[in-house]
N, CA and C of each residue as an Amber inpcrd file, in Angstrom:
protein
   558
 -36.5190000  55.0290000-141.9140000 -35.1290000  55.9580000-141.4950000
 -33.9410000  55.4030000-142.3470000 -33.3680000  56.4470000-142.8610000
 -32.0910000  56.0490000-143.6950000 -30.9090000  55.8300000-142.8180000
 -30.1580000  54.8880000-143.1150000 -28.6270000  55.0810000-142.6560000
 -27.6340000  55.4250000-143.4780000 -26.9610000  56.3030000-143.1710000
 -26.0990000  57.2210000-144.0880000 -24.7240000  56.4670000-144.2150000
 -24.8470000  55.0670000-144.7800000 -23.7330000  54.1990000-144.9810000
 -23.6880000  53.3700000-146.3140000 -22.4200000  53.3040000-146.8650000
 -22.5060000  52.1500000-148.0760000 -21.7810000  50.9200000-147.4680000
 -21.5570000  50.8000000-146.0910000 -20.8820000  49.9490000-145.8810000
 -21.9500000  48.6830000-145.4270000 -21.7850000  47.7170000-146.1220000
 -22.9160000  46.4870000-146.0480000 -22.8580000  45.8460000-144.5640000
 -22.0200000  45.7820000-144.0780000 -21.5430000  44.9730000-142.7300000
 -22.0820000  45.8520000-141.5690000 -22.0510000  47.0960000-141.6240000
 -22.2620000  48.0830000-140.6990000 -23.8530000  48.2960000-140.9380000
 -24.3960000  48.0500000-142.0650000 -26.0310000  48.5790000-142.4050000
 -26.6880000  47.1510000-141.6810000 -25.8620000  45.7520000-141.8930000
 -26.7330000  44.7910000-141.3650000 -26.4440000  44.7520000-139.8680000
 -25.7070000  45.0880000-139.2000000 -25.6110000  45.3900000-138.0160000
 -26.4950000  46.0850000-137.2700000 -26.7870000  47.3870000-137.8350000
 -27.8090000  48.3480000-137.3820000 -28.9000000  47.8210000-137.7090000
 -29.3710000  47.1460000-138.6480000 -30.7570000  46.5430000-138.8190000
 -31.1410000  45.3100000-137.8860000 -30.0690000  44.7800000-137.3540000
 -30.1740000  43.6640000-136.3050000 -30.6620000  44.3890000-134.8530000
 -30.1710000  45.6400000-134.6850000 -30.2800000  46.2220000-133.3000000
 -31.5850000  47.0340000-133.1440000 -31.6720000  47.4620000-134.5890000
 -33.1230000  48.3950000-134.6030000 -34.1160000  47.6840000-135.2970000
 -34.3640000  46.7350000-134.6560000 -35.5740000  45.6590000-135.3910000
 -36.7090000  46.3160000-135.4470000 -37.1140000  47.1510000-134.6480000
 -38.4960000  47.6390000-134.4880000 -38.6790000  48.8690000-135.5770000
 -37.6890000  49.3130000-136.2990000 -37.6290000  50.2980000-137.5810000
 -37.4790000  49.8280000-138.5310000 -37.9810000  50.4570000-139.8120000
 -37.9630000  50.1280000-141.1290000 -36.5370000  50.8590000-141.3350000
 -35.5630000  50.2410000-141.8090000 -34.3850000  50.9290000-141.9670000
 -34.0010000  50.9400000-143.6550000 -33.6240000  51.9220000-144.1620000
 -33.3920000  51.8060000-145.5530000 -31.9390000  52.2540000-145.8030000
 -31.1150000  51.5440000-146.5420000 -29.8860000  51.8670000-147.1000000
 -29.6130000  52.9690000-148.0540000 -28.5140000  53.5630000-148.1440000
 -28.4180000  54.5220000-149.1080000 -28.9050000  54.1660000-150.5210000
 -28.6020000  52.8370000-151.1260000 -28.7130000  52.2170000-152.1320000
 -30.2500000  51.6740000-152.4770000 -30.7650000  51.6180000-151.3830000
 -32.2770000  51.5960000-151.3560000 -33.1040000  52.4870000-151.6520000
 -32.7030000  53.8990000-151.2440000 -33.3310000  55.0490000-151.6250000
 -32.7030000  55.6950000-152.9480000 -31.8980000  54.9930000-153.3880000
 -31.1650000  55.6300000-154.7340000 -30.5030000  56.6110000-154.4490000
 -29.5240000  56.5160000-153.5490000 -28.4990000  57.7140000-153.0880000
 -27.3860000  57.2870000-153.3010000 -26.7520000  57.7890000-154.3200000
 -25.2390000  57.4100000-154.6710000 -24.3950000  58.6130000-154.2650000
 -23.7480000  58.3720000-153.1900000 -23.1200000  59.6840000-152.5440000
 -21.8810000  58.7440000-151.7630000 -21.0190000  59.4720000-151.8320000
 -19.6220000  59.1450000-151.0990000 -19.4700000  60.5920000-150.1150000
 -19.6490000  60.8120000-148.9590000 -19.3300000  61.4890000-148.4800000
 -17.9780000  61.5940000-147.4570000 -17.0240000  62.7200000-148.1250000
 -16.0530000  62.6880000-147.2610000 -15.8810000  62.9490000-145.7600000
 -15.2120000  62.0160000-145.1160000 -15.2390000  62.2330000-143.5970000
 -13.9690000  63.0130000-143.2760000 -14.2590000  64.1570000-143.4010000
 -12.7530000  65.0260000-143.2350000 -12.9630000  65.9130000-142.2210000
 -14.0240000  65.7330000-141.3090000 -13.8970000  66.7340000-140.0920000
 -12.8710000  66.0790000-138.9470000 -12.6880000  66.8310000-138.1900000
 -11.5840000  66.5870000-137.1420000 -12.0730000  65.7700000-135.9550000
 -13.2030000  65.1830000-135.5440000 -13.8390000  64.3550000-134.8620000
 -14.8760000  63.2900000-135.4850000 -15.1620000  62.5080000-134.7040000
 -15.9330000  61.2510000-134.9690000 -17.2290000  61.9200000-135.2040000
 -17.6560000  62.9730000-134.0290000 -19.1040000  63.2080000-134.1280000
 -19.2350000  64.3290000-135.0020000 -18.1160000  65.2230000-135.5580000
 -18.5010000  65.9690000-136.6590000 -18.6770000  65.3890000-137.8860000
 -17.9850000  64.2140000-137.9270000 -18.3000000  63.5230000-139.2050000
 -19.6860000  62.8490000-139.5710000 -19.9730000  62.2100000-138.1970000
 -21.3680000  61.7800000-138.2150000 -22.3970000  62.5770000-138.6930000
 -22.2740000  64.0130000-137.9800000 -23.1370000  65.1540000-138.2630000
 -23.2450000  65.5820000-139.7030000 -22.2180000  65.4580000-140.1620000
 -22.0390000  65.9280000-141.7000000 -22.7060000  65.1170000-142.4870000
 -22.3220000  63.7620000-142.2110000 -23.1510000  62.7920000-143.0710000
 -24.5570000  62.7110000-143.0450000 -25.2480000  63.1490000-141.8310000
 -26.6350000  63.0220000-141.4490000 -27.2490000  64.1740000-142.3570000
 -26.7170000  65.4050000-142.1980000 -27.1280000  66.3670000-142.9130000
 -26.9960000  66.4420000-144.4950000 -25.8640000  66.0590000-144.9550000
 -25.8530000  65.5580000-146.3490000 -26.8370000  64.8340000-147.0410000
 -27.1160000  63.4770000-146.1840000 -27.9230000  62.7750000-146.7530000
 -29.4100000  63.4280000-146.7290000 -29.6380000  63.9730000-145.6060000
 -31.1000000  64.6070000-145.3890000 -31.4040000  65.6310000-146.4500000
 -30.3790000  66.6110000-146.9900000 -30.5610000  67.2070000-147.8080000
 -30.9080000  66.8300000-149.2080000 -30.5180000  65.5910000-149.4540000
 -30.9980000  64.9790000-150.6290000 -32.4260000  64.1600000-150.6290000
 -32.4310000  63.2930000-149.3130000 -33.8380000  62.4480000-149.6150000
 -34.9350000  63.4650000-148.6090000 -34.7070000  64.1640000-147.6670000
 -35.9790000  64.7410000-146.9960000 -36.5680000  63.7650000-146.1000000
 -35.8360000  62.9280000-145.6650000 -36.0980000  61.7590000-144.5990000
 -35.2440000  61.7540000-143.5300000 -35.6930000  61.3310000-142.1060000
 -34.9530000  60.7950000-141.0580000 -33.6630000  60.0720000-141.4700000
 -32.5970000  60.6650000-140.8980000 -31.2020000  60.0160000-141.2030000
 -30.4710000  59.5690000-140.0710000 -29.8680000  58.6480000-139.7610000
 -29.0860000  58.2090000-138.7170000 -27.5910000  57.7860000-139.3240000
 -26.7380000  58.5320000-139.0180000 -25.3520000  58.7140000-139.4490000
 -24.3570000  58.4120000-138.3200000 -23.1250000  57.7030000-138.5180000
 -22.0240000  57.2600000-137.6370000 -20.8990000  57.4810000-138.1760000
 -19.9790000  57.7680000-137.2520000 -18.3870000  57.7030000-137.6410000
 -17.8410000  56.8840000-136.3530000 -17.0730000  56.1550000-136.5400000
 -16.4390000  55.3490000-135.6340000 -15.1340000  54.9180000-135.9830000
 -14.1430000  54.8060000-134.9230000 -12.8480000  54.4830000-135.1300000
 -12.0900000  53.7190000-133.9330000 -10.7770000  53.2070000-134.0940000
  -9.7730000  52.9680000-133.1000000  -9.0090000  54.2230000-132.7470000
  -8.6730000  54.0720000-131.3050000  -7.8100000  55.1940000-131.2590000
  -6.6330000  54.1350000-130.2770000  -5.5740000  54.0350000-130.5870000
  -4.6540000  53.2840000-129.7640000  -3.7120000  54.4280000-128.7820000
  -3.7760000  54.3200000-127.9300000  -2.8790000  55.1330000-126.6870000
  -1.4220000  55.2230000-127.0930000  -0.8670000  54.0490000-127.1920000
   0.5500000  54.0760000-127.4250000   1.0400000  54.8320000-128.9640000
  -0.1640000  54.9140000-129.6740000   0.1270000  55.2710000-131.1510000
  -0.2790000  57.1040000-130.9830000  -0.4620000  57.6520000-129.8120000
  -1.2100000  58.9400000-129.6920000  -2.4760000  58.9450000-130.3290000
  -3.1600000  58.0590000-129.9640000  -4.7250000  57.8320000-130.3830000
  -4.7840000  57.4670000-132.1750000  -3.7080000  57.2380000-132.6490000
  -3.8570000  56.8120000-134.0350000  -4.6020000  55.5080000-134.0920000
  -5.3600000  55.2160000-135.1810000  -5.7180000  56.1500000-136.3270000
  -6.7700000  57.0190000-136.0940000  -7.5320000  56.7430000-135.0560000
  -8.4710000  57.7690000-134.8460000  -9.5090000  58.1290000-136.0760000
  -9.7070000  59.2980000-136.4060000 -11.1080000  59.4530000-137.5450000
 -10.5410000  58.9800000-138.7350000  -9.0930000  58.7680000-138.9190000
  -8.4800000  58.0530000-140.1090000  -8.8540000  56.3460000-140.2280000
  -9.3040000  55.9820000-139.2960000  -9.1890000  54.5360000-139.1420000
  -9.5490000  53.6720000-140.3250000 -10.4670000  54.0630000-141.2970000
 -10.4930000  53.3810000-142.4040000  -9.3730000  53.7010000-143.5190000
  -9.1860000  54.9360000-143.5640000  -8.4670000  55.3500000-144.6200000
  -6.9330000  55.6130000-144.3800000  -6.4690000  55.3520000-143.1890000
  -4.8660000  55.4080000-142.9930000  -3.9370000  55.1240000-143.9320000
  -4.2290000  54.1810000-144.6670000  -3.5420000  53.3100000-145.5430000
  -3.8690000  53.5190000-146.9270000  -4.7670000  54.3620000-147.0770000
  -5.4250000  54.5050000-148.3970000  -6.6350000  53.6890000-148.7600000
  -7.4770000  54.2890000-149.4510000  -9.0570000  53.8720000-149.8150000
  -8.7390000  52.4950000-150.2490000  -7.8260000  51.9420000-150.8970000
  -7.7780000  50.4800000-151.4490000  -7.2750000  49.4440000-150.5120000
  -6.8290000  49.7800000-149.2650000  -6.2700000  48.9630000-148.2680000
  -7.6890000  48.0840000-147.7040000  -7.2850000  46.8630000-147.5080000
  -8.1960000  45.7370000-146.8840000  -8.1390000  46.0610000-145.4400000
  -9.3100000  45.4850000-144.6170000  -9.2540000  45.0320000-143.2450000
  -7.9010000  44.5010000-142.7600000  -7.5160000  43.4620000-143.3880000
  -6.4310000  42.6630000-142.9730000  -5.2630000  43.3410000-142.9400000
  -5.2150000  44.1270000-144.3040000  -3.7360000  45.0940000-144.1800000
  -3.6240000  45.9760000-143.0740000  -4.7860000  46.8610000-142.9120000
  -4.8370000  47.6490000-141.9810000  -4.4870000  47.1830000-140.5290000
  -5.1340000  46.2230000-140.1120000  -5.0340000  45.2780000-138.8020000
  -3.5530000  44.8550000-138.7540000  -3.0110000  44.4130000-139.7950000
  -1.5740000  43.7550000-139.6320000  -0.5540000  45.0010000-139.1030000
  -0.8200000  45.9370000-140.1880000   0.0580000  47.1780000-139.7720000
  -0.3170000  47.6190000-138.4320000  -1.3600000  47.8230000-137.9320000
  -1.5260000  47.9900000-136.4380000  -1.0260000  47.4050000-135.5320000
  -1.1650000  46.1140000-135.7400000  -0.5920000  44.9640000-134.9330000
   1.0570000  45.2990000-135.0350000   1.7720000  45.2150000-135.9760000
   3.0790000  45.6350000-136.0720000   3.4980000  46.8750000-135.4440000
   2.9440000  47.6590000-135.5800000   3.2030000  49.0980000-134.8490000
   3.1820000  49.2540000-133.3650000   2.0420000  48.3610000-132.8320000
   1.7210000  48.2500000-131.3520000   2.7050000  47.5630000-130.7820000
   3.0190000  46.3290000-131.1290000   4.2220000  45.2370000-131.0170000
   5.2900000  45.7450000-130.5220000   5.7100000  47.1770000-130.6690000
   6.9130000  47.9790000-130.2840000   6.3150000  48.3360000-128.9870000
   5.7650000  48.4490000-128.4770000   5.2420000  48.9760000-127.0780000
   4.4680000  47.9700000-125.8230000   4.6560000  48.3340000-124.7940000
   4.2800000  47.5580000-123.8300000   2.6690000  47.7460000-123.5100000
   2.2670000  48.9590000-123.6060000   1.0540000  49.5680000-123.6180000
   0.0560000  49.1200000-124.7080000  -0.7750000  48.3590000-124.6200000
  -1.4100000  47.7760000-125.8880000  -3.0230000  48.4580000-125.6620000
  -3.2630000  49.3230000-124.5250000  -4.6480000  50.0170000-124.5980000
  -5.0460000  50.6160000-125.5040000  -6.2490000  50.6730000-125.9250000
  -7.0290000  51.1260000-126.7420000  -8.4800000  51.4370000-126.5970000
  -9.0440000  52.4160000-127.4410000 -10.6520000  52.5550000-127.3290000
 -11.1830000  52.6950000-128.7060000 -12.4900000  52.0930000-128.6640000
 -13.4150000  52.1420000-129.8880000 -14.2260000  53.3700000-129.6310000
 -14.2960000  54.3470000-130.4940000 -15.1200000  55.4520000-130.3210000
 -16.1900000  55.2770000-131.3480000 -17.3320000  55.3330000-131.0330000
 -18.7810000  55.5290000-132.0110000 -19.5010000  56.8920000-131.7830000
 -19.6020000  57.4540000-132.7640000 -20.3590000  58.7770000-132.7090000
 -21.5390000  58.4890000-133.6550000 -22.8420000  59.0080000-133.0620000
 -23.7560000  58.7820000-134.0000000 -24.6190000  60.0770000-133.9000000
 -25.1720000  60.3710000-134.9680000 -26.3790000  61.7030000-135.1430000
 -27.5490000  61.4490000-135.9770000 -28.6730000  61.4280000-135.3820000
 -29.9870000  61.3560000-135.9300000 -30.3870000  62.8700000-136.3990000
 -31.0630000  62.9450000-137.5370000 -31.0430000  64.2170000-138.0150000
 -32.6310000  63.9570000-138.8940000 -33.4190000  65.0150000-138.4430000
 -34.8790000  64.9780000-139.1670000 -35.1670000  66.1200000-139.8710000
 -34.2310000  67.2220000-140.0830000 -34.5730000  67.9740000-140.8840000
 -34.5580000  69.3980000-139.9210000 -35.1760000  69.1210000-138.7160000
 -35.1470000  70.1660000-137.7250000 -34.4000000  69.8500000-136.5520000
 -34.2040000  68.8110000-135.7780000 -33.4060000  68.4120000-134.8490000
 -32.3810000  67.6990000-134.8810000 -31.2700000  67.8010000-134.4860000
 -30.2130000  67.0130000-134.5200000 -29.8970000  66.1860000-133.1050000
 -30.1130000  65.0220000-132.8860000 -29.6840000  64.2290000-131.6690000
 -28.3730000  63.4340000-131.7880000 -27.4000000  63.5950000-130.8460000
 -26.1800000  63.0180000-131.0770000 -25.8010000  62.1980000-129.8470000
 -24.8770000  61.0350000-129.8340000 -24.3630000  60.3630000-128.6710000
 -22.7770000  60.0140000-129.1780000 -22.5890000  59.9900000-128.2250000
 -20.8820000  59.1680000-128.5850000 -20.4560000  58.1050000-127.4790000
 -20.3410000  56.7810000-127.8560000 -19.9130000  55.8340000-126.9470000
 -18.4130000  55.5440000-126.9440000 -17.8850000  54.9890000-126.1780000
 -16.4780000  54.5710000-126.0870000 -16.6150000  53.0230000-125.2280000
 -15.5060000  52.3600000-126.0490000 -15.4200000  51.1220000-125.4290000
 -14.0600000  50.8360000-125.1180000 -13.5510000  50.4150000-124.2040000
 -12.0570000  50.5850000-123.7940000 -11.7100000  48.9750000-123.9580000
 -10.2190000  48.9270000-124.3860000  -9.8900000  47.4320000-124.5620000
  -8.4790000  47.4310000-124.8310000  -7.8510000  46.5370000-125.6920000
  -6.6600000  46.5650000-125.9440000  -6.3670000  45.9970000-127.3360000
  -5.0950000  46.1130000-128.1520000  -4.9250000  45.7260000-129.4010000
  -4.3700000  44.2770000-129.2250000  -4.9600000  43.1020000-129.8430000
  -4.5010000  41.7910000-129.6800000  -3.0980000  41.5910000-130.2600000
  -2.6790000  40.6250000-129.7630000  -1.1170000  40.2920000-130.5410000
  -1.2770000  39.9400000-131.8640000  -2.3470000  39.1770000-132.0080000
  -2.5990000  38.4630000-133.3690000  -4.5630000  38.6900000-133.4650000
  -4.8020000  38.5730000-135.0440000  -6.1350000  38.9030000-135.2140000
  -6.8940000  37.3250000-134.8280000  -8.0010000  37.6350000-133.9880000
  -8.6560000  36.4730000-133.8360000 -10.1920000  36.6830000-134.1880000
 -10.8590000  35.9100000-134.1970000 -12.3600000  35.6130000-134.3120000
 -12.7500000  35.8540000-135.8440000 -14.1560000  35.5870000-136.2730000
 -14.6090000  35.8930000-137.8300000 -16.1020000  36.4060000-137.4830000
 -16.4280000  37.0500000-136.3230000 -17.9530000  37.7160000-136.3000000
 -17.7370000  39.0510000-136.4350000 -17.1250000  39.6870000-137.3140000
 -16.9160000  41.0260000-137.4870000 -16.4220000  41.6290000-138.7100000
 -16.0390000  42.8870000-138.7390000 -15.4360000  43.4180000-139.8240000
 -14.8270000  44.5540000-139.3110000 -13.9100000  45.1410000-140.1620000
 -13.0150000  46.4170000-139.8930000 -12.0300000  45.7780000-139.1080000
 -11.8360000  46.5280000-137.5260000 -10.8370000  46.2000000-136.5990000
 -11.1930000  45.3720000-135.6170000 -12.6290000  44.7960000-135.7930000
 -13.1260000  43.7170000-134.6810000 -12.2060000  42.6210000-134.3000000
 -11.2880000  41.9460000-135.1620000 -10.5540000  41.0270000-135.1510000
  -9.3670000  41.1020000-134.2370000  -8.7380000  42.5550000-134.0500000
  -7.5540000  42.8250000-133.2530000  -8.1120000  43.6690000-132.0930000
  -9.5020000  44.2050000-131.7670000  -9.8760000  44.8040000-130.6510000
 -10.4260000  43.8010000-129.6690000  -9.3560000  43.6540000-128.5730000
  -9.6200000  42.9170000-127.5380000 -10.1290000  43.4540000-126.2880000
 -11.2180000  42.7760000-125.7050000 -12.1850000  43.6660000-124.6980000
 -11.3490000  43.1730000-123.4460000 -11.7610000  43.6950000-122.2040000
 -10.8980000  43.3080000-121.0580000 -11.2440000  41.7870000-120.4250000
 -12.1970000  41.1580000-121.0910000 -12.5780000  39.7850000-120.6150000
 -11.7370000  38.8750000-121.7520000 -10.7560000  39.3820000-122.4470000
  -9.8960000  38.3850000-123.3420000 -10.2710000  38.1370000-124.7870000
 -11.5770000  38.2740000-124.9260000 -11.9810000  38.2010000-126.5150000
 -11.9380000  39.3950000-127.5130000 -11.6560000  39.0940000-128.5530000
 -11.8360000  40.1980000-129.5260000 -13.2770000  40.2210000-129.7830000
 -13.9510000  41.6210000-130.4470000 -15.0220000  41.9790000-130.9290000
 -15.5530000  40.9080000-131.8500000 -14.3150000  40.4690000-132.7790000
 -14.9030000  39.2800000-133.7400000 -14.9830000  37.8200000-133.0580000
 -14.6190000  37.7840000-131.8170000 -14.8160000  36.3530000-131.3860000
 -16.1860000  36.1600000-130.5160000 -16.8170000  37.5230000-130.3760000
 -18.1280000  37.7400000-129.4910000 -19.2320000  36.7670000-130.4910000
 -20.1910000  36.2310000-129.8970000 -21.2980000  36.0300000-130.6870000
 -22.0710000  37.1240000-131.3080000 -22.6510000  37.0680000-132.2980000
 -23.4640000  38.2670000-132.7680000 -24.4420000  38.8480000-131.5370000
 -25.1050000  38.0810000-130.9850000 -26.0300000  38.8200000-129.9170000
 -25.2300000  39.6490000-128.9060000 -23.9680000  38.9350000-128.4420000
 -23.0580000  39.5440000-127.6020000 -22.5590000  41.1170000-128.0600000
 -22.1510000  40.8350000-129.3610000 -21.3030000  42.1340000-130.2380000
 -22.6770000  43.1910000-130.1910000 -24.1680000  42.7920000-130.6090000
 -25.0600000  43.7720000-130.6030000 -25.2260000  44.3930000-129.5210000
 -25.1230000  43.5320000-128.3510000 -25.4270000  44.5720000-127.1830000
 -24.5740000  45.5610000-126.9650000 -23.1900000  45.2350000-127.2510000
 -22.4620000  46.4870000-127.1260000 -22.5810000  47.6840000-128.3260000
 -23.1340000  47.2510000-129.2980000 -23.3620000  48.2540000-130.4240000
 -24.9010000  49.1170000-130.0140000 -25.5390000  48.4020000-129.2420000
 -26.9840000  48.8720000-129.0050000 -26.4640000  50.1600000-127.9220000
 -25.4600000  49.8320000-126.9910000 -24.9530000  50.7560000-126.1150000
 -24.6190000  51.8570000-126.6780000 -23.7290000  51.8740000-127.8370000
 -23.2170000  52.8380000-128.5020000 -24.6230000  53.9590000-129.0950000
 -25.6130000  53.1450000-129.6300000 -26.6980000  53.7260000-130.3830000
 -27.8130000  54.3500000-129.5930000 -27.8090000  53.6510000-128.2300000
 -28.9720000  54.4560000-127.3790000 -28.1820000  54.8750000-126.0540000
 -27.4160000  55.4210000-126.1940000 -26.5790000  56.0370000-125.0870000
 -27.2370000  57.4690000-124.9440000 -27.6980000  58.1230000-125.9020000
 -28.2610000  59.4430000-125.6710000 -27.1840000  60.4680000-125.3150000
 -26.6050000  60.3000000-124.6580000 -25.4170000  61.4380000-124.3540000
 -24.0620000  60.5550000-124.3060000 -23.0360000  61.5410000-124.0160000
 -21.6740000  60.7200000-124.1890000 -21.6950000  59.6930000-123.0190000
 -21.3470000  58.6080000-123.3990000 -21.5430000  57.5230000-122.2400000
 -20.2290000  56.6690000-122.5360000 -19.9240000  55.8390000-121.3330000
 -18.6070000  55.0220000-121.4150000 -19.1700000  53.5800000-121.3210000
 -18.6910000  52.6140000-121.9230000 -18.9770000  51.2650000-121.8160000
 -17.6180000  50.7500000-121.3850000 -17.4800000  50.1300000-120.2690000
 -16.1100000  49.7200000-119.9910000 -16.2310000  48.3290000-119.1510000
 -15.5100000  47.7330000-118.7840000 -15.2300000  46.6440000-118.1040000
 -16.5290000  45.2580000-118.5170000 -16.4540000  45.2900000-119.9770000
 -17.5480000  44.3450000-120.3690000 -17.3050000  42.8100000-119.7950000
């Protein structure tokens, strides 16, 4: 199965979760494609990526789109999580920007949304998972990427403070939800 991503960190996490499958990156399949995530929802972006990669590879594809929705900011950055400061912004820059914005509010609640789409040329299977938490006051942890160091779970740890096994259990819930599901009170 091909994972429709150019993000090495994301690919490595998916490979650790889907250990019973032979997983190929776009690069391993010599697919050099940047798919614009220009849809209005995470799920629509995931479906678009799965279809576009399938058109080229004619092989099973799993694609995702995920992001951070911060309640006091009107669910910002949402589907723009990776791009809201521009393509050249680093994770650190995005995280510091978000912390500074949220520090003006009492409500620090947020959620991570992860949408997945599996496509084999005939059937599209989708799922969406939601993880509730908060925006931390400072970045913490080193076991992650993206916004992991600022997304705090109800147990007080950020995603980046979790051991890889614990973090992968949460990610696996996203991958195997099968339908829209909520993961809360970790």
